[in-house]
CSV table of C-alpha atoms in Angstrom, one decimal:
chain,number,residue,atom,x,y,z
A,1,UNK,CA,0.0,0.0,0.0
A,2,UNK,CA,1.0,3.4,-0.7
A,3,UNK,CA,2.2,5.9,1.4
A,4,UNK,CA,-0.6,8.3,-0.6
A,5,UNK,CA,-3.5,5.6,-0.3
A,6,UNK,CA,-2.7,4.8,4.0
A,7,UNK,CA,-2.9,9.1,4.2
A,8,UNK,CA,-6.6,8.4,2.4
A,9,UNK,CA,-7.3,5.7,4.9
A,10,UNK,CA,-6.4,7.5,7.5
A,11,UNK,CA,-8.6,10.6,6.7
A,12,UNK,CA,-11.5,8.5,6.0
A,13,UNK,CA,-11.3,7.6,9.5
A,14,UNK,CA,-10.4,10.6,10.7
A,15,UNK,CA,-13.3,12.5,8.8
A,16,UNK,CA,-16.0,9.5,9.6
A,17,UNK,CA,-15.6,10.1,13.6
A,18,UNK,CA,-15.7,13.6,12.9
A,19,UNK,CA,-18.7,13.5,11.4
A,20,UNK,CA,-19.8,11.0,14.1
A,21,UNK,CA,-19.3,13.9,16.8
A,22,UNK,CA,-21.5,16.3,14.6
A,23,UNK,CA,-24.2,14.1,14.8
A,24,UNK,CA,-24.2,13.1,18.3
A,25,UNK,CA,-24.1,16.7,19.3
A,26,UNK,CA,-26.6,18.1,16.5
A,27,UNK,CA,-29.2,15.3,15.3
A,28,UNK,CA,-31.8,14.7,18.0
A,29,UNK,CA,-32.5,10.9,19.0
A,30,UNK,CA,-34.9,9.2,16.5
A,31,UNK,CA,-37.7,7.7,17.7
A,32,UNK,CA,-37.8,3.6,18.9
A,33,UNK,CA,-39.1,1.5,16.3
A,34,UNK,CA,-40.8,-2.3,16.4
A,35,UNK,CA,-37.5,-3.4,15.1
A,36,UNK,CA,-35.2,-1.7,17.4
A,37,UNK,CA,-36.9,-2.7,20.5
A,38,UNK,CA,-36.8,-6.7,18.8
A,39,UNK,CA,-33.6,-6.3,18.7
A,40,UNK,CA,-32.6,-4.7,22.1
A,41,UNK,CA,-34.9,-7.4,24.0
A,42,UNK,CA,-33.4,-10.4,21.8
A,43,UNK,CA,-29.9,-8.7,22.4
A,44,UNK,CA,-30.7,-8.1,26.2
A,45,UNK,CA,-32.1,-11.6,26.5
A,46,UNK,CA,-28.7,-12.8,25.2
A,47,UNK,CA,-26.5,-11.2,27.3
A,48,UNK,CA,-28.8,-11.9,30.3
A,49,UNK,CA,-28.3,-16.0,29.7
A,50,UNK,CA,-31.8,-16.2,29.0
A,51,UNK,CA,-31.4,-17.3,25.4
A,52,UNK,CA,-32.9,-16.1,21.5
A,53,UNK,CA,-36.6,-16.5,23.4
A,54,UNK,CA,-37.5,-13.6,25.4
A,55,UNK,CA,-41.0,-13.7,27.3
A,56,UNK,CA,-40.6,-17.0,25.7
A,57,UNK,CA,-41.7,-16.2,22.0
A,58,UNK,CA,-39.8,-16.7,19.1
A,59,UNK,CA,-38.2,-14.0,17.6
A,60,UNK,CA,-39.7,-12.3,14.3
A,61,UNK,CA,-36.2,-10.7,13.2
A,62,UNK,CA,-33.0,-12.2,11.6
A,63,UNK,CA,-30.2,-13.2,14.6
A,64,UNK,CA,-27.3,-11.4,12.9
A,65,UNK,CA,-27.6,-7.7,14.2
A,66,UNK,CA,-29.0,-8.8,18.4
A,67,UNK,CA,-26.1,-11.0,18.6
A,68,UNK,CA,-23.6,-8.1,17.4
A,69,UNK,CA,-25.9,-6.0,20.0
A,70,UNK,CA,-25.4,-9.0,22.5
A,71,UNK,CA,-21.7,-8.6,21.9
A,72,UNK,CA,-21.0,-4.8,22.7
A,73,UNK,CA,-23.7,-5.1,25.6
A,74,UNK,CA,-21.5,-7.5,27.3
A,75,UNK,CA,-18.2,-6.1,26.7
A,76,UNK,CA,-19.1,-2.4,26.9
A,77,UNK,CA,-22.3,-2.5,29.1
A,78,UNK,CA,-25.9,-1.2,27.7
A,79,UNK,CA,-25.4,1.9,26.2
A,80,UNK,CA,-26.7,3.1,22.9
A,81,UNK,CA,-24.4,5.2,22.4
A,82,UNK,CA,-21.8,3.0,22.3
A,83,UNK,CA,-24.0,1.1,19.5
A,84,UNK,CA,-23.7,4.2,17.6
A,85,UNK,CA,-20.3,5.0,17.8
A,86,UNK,CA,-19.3,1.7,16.7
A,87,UNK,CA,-21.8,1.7,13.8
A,88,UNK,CA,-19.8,5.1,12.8
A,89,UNK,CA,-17.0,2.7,13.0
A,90,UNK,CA,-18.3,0.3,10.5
A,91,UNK,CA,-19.4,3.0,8.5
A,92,UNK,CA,-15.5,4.4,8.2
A,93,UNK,CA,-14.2,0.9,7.5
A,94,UNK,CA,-17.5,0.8,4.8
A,95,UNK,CA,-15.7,4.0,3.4
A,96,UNK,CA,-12.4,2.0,3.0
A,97,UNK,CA,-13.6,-0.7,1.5
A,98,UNK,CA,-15.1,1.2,-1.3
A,99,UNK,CA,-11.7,2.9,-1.4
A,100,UNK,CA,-10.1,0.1,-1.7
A,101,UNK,CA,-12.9,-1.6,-3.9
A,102,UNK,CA,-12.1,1.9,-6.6
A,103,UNK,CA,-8.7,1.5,-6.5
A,104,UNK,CA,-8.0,-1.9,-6.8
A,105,UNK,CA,-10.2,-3.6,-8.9
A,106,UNK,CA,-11.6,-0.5,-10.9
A,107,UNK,CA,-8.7,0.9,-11.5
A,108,UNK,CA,-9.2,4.3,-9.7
A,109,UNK,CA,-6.6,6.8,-9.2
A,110,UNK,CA,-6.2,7.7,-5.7
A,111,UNK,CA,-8.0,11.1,-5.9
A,112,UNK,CA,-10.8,9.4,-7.7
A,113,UNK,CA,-11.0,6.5,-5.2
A,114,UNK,CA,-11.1,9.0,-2.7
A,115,UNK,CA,-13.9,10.9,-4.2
A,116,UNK,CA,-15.6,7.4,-4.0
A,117,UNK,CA,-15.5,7.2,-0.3
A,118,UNK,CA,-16.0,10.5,0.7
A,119,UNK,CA,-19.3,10.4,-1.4
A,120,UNK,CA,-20.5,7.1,0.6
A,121,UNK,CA,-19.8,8.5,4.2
A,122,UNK,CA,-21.5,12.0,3.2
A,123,UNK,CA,-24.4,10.6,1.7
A,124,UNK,CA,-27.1,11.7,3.9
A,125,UNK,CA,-28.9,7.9,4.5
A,126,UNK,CA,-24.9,6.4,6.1
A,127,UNK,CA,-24.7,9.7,8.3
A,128,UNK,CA,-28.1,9.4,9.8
A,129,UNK,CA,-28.5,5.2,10.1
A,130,UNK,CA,-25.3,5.0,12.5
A,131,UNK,CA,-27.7,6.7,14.8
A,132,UNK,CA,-30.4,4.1,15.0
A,133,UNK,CA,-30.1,1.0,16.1
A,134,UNK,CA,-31.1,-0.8,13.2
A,135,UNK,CA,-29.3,-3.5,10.9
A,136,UNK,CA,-28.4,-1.6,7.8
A,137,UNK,CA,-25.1,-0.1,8.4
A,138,UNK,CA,-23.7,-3.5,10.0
A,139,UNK,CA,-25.1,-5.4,6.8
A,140,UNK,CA,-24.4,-3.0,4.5
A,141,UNK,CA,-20.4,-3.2,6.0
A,142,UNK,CA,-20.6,-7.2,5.5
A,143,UNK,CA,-22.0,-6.7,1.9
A,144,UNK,CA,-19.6,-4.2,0.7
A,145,UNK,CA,-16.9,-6.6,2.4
A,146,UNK,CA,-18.1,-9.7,0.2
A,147,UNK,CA,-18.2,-7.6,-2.7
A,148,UNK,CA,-14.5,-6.9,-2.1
A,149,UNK,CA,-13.8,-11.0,-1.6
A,150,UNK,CA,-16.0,-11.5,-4.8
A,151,UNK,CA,-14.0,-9.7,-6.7
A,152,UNK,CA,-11.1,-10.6,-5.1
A,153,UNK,CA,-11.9,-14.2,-5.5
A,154,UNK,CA,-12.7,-13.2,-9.4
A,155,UNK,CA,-9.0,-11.7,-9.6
A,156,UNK,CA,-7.1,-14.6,-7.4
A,157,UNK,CA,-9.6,-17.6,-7.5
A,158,UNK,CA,-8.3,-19.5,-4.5
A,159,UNK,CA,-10.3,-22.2,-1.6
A,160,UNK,CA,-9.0,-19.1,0.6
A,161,UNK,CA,-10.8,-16.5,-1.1
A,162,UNK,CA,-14.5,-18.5,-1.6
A,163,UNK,CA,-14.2,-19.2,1.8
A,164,UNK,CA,-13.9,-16.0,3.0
A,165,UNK,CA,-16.2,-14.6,0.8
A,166,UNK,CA,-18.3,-17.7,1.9
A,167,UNK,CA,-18.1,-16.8,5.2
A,168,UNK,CA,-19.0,-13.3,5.2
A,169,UNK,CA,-21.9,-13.8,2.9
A,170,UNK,CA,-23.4,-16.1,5.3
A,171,UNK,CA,-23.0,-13.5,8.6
A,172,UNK,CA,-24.8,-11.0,5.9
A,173,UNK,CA,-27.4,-13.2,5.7
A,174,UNK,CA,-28.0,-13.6,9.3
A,175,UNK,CA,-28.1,-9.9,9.5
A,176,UNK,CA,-30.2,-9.5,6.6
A,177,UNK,CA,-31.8,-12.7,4.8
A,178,UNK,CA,-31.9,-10.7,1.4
A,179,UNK,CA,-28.5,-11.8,1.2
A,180,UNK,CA,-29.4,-15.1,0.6
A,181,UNK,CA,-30.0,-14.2,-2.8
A,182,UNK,CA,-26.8,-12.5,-3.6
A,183,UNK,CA,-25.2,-15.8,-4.9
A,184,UNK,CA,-28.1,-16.4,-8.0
A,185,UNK,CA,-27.2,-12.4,-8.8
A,186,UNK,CA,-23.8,-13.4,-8.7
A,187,UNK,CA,-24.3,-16.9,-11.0
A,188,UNK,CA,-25.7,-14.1,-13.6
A,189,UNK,CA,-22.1,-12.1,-13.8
């Protein structure tokens, strides 16, 4: 890696939790939705020992994004905001992967690749879902990070590189289920 294309890393970062601290001190909180509070109980539940059954019904949503919820609960204690900081997080390392997506595979200069990220983490929809806690940024992170291993695996075909890209397709479907049907779309290329 370039010293040019680490600097671009690093100011995606850099950029991504300053826009974080914007938000947190500018956008109010969004309302709960049905989904969030699935989540949080199924997450809660999780970390509690009591298991994917709270108030013993099963749970309507896909496991993926309450056991990533499960996981920051334990280790950093309940706190949204912690949630939405580390959804920021992903959404920086969603800007590098389209960085690196640009550059590599398509062939974009640095500037250009750049350009790329800066227009994902500015798009108004990634600045204001790291605030929610909702599934989209950490699916949309696991999608973008198959698509790199697709490609990579189109580039390099190796066992290493399907499993990979095996792998993360299969935690985007347990975020998401519409990921299921990435593979047919992918047949069709």
């Amino acid at each position: 890696m370039l010293k040019k294309d680490l600097r671009n890393i690093i100011f995606i970062v850099v950029l991504t939790l300053i826009i974080s601290g914007f938000c947190f001190k500018f956008l109010p909180s969004f309302p709960i939705t049905s989904d969030t509070e699935e989540y949080d109980t199924v997450a809660f539940s999780l970390v509690q020992g009591k298991g994917l059954t709270p108030n013993n019904e099963p749970t309507k949503e896909p496991l993926g994004y309450p056991f990533f919820l499960a996981g920051i609960y334990y280790f950093f204690g309940y706190d949204w905001q912690i949630v939405k900081l580390i959804q920021f997080i992903l959404l920086a390392g969603m800007g590098i992967i389209i960085y690196l997506i640009t550059k590599k595979f398509l062939g974009f200069s640095s500037n250009l690749a750049l350009l790329s990220s800066l227009t994902l983490i500015f798009w108004p929809y990634f600045v204001v879902y790291p605030l929610f806690i909702a599934s989209e940024i950490l699916f949309t992170f696991f999608l973008l990070l198959s698509i790199y291993f697709f490609l990579n695996f189109l580039r390099l075909p190796s066992l290493k590189n399907s499993l990979i890209l095996g792998i993360l397709l299969g935690i985007a479907t347990l975020i998401r289920p519409v990921a299921l049907f990435l593979p047919f779309w992918l047949f069709g290329y």
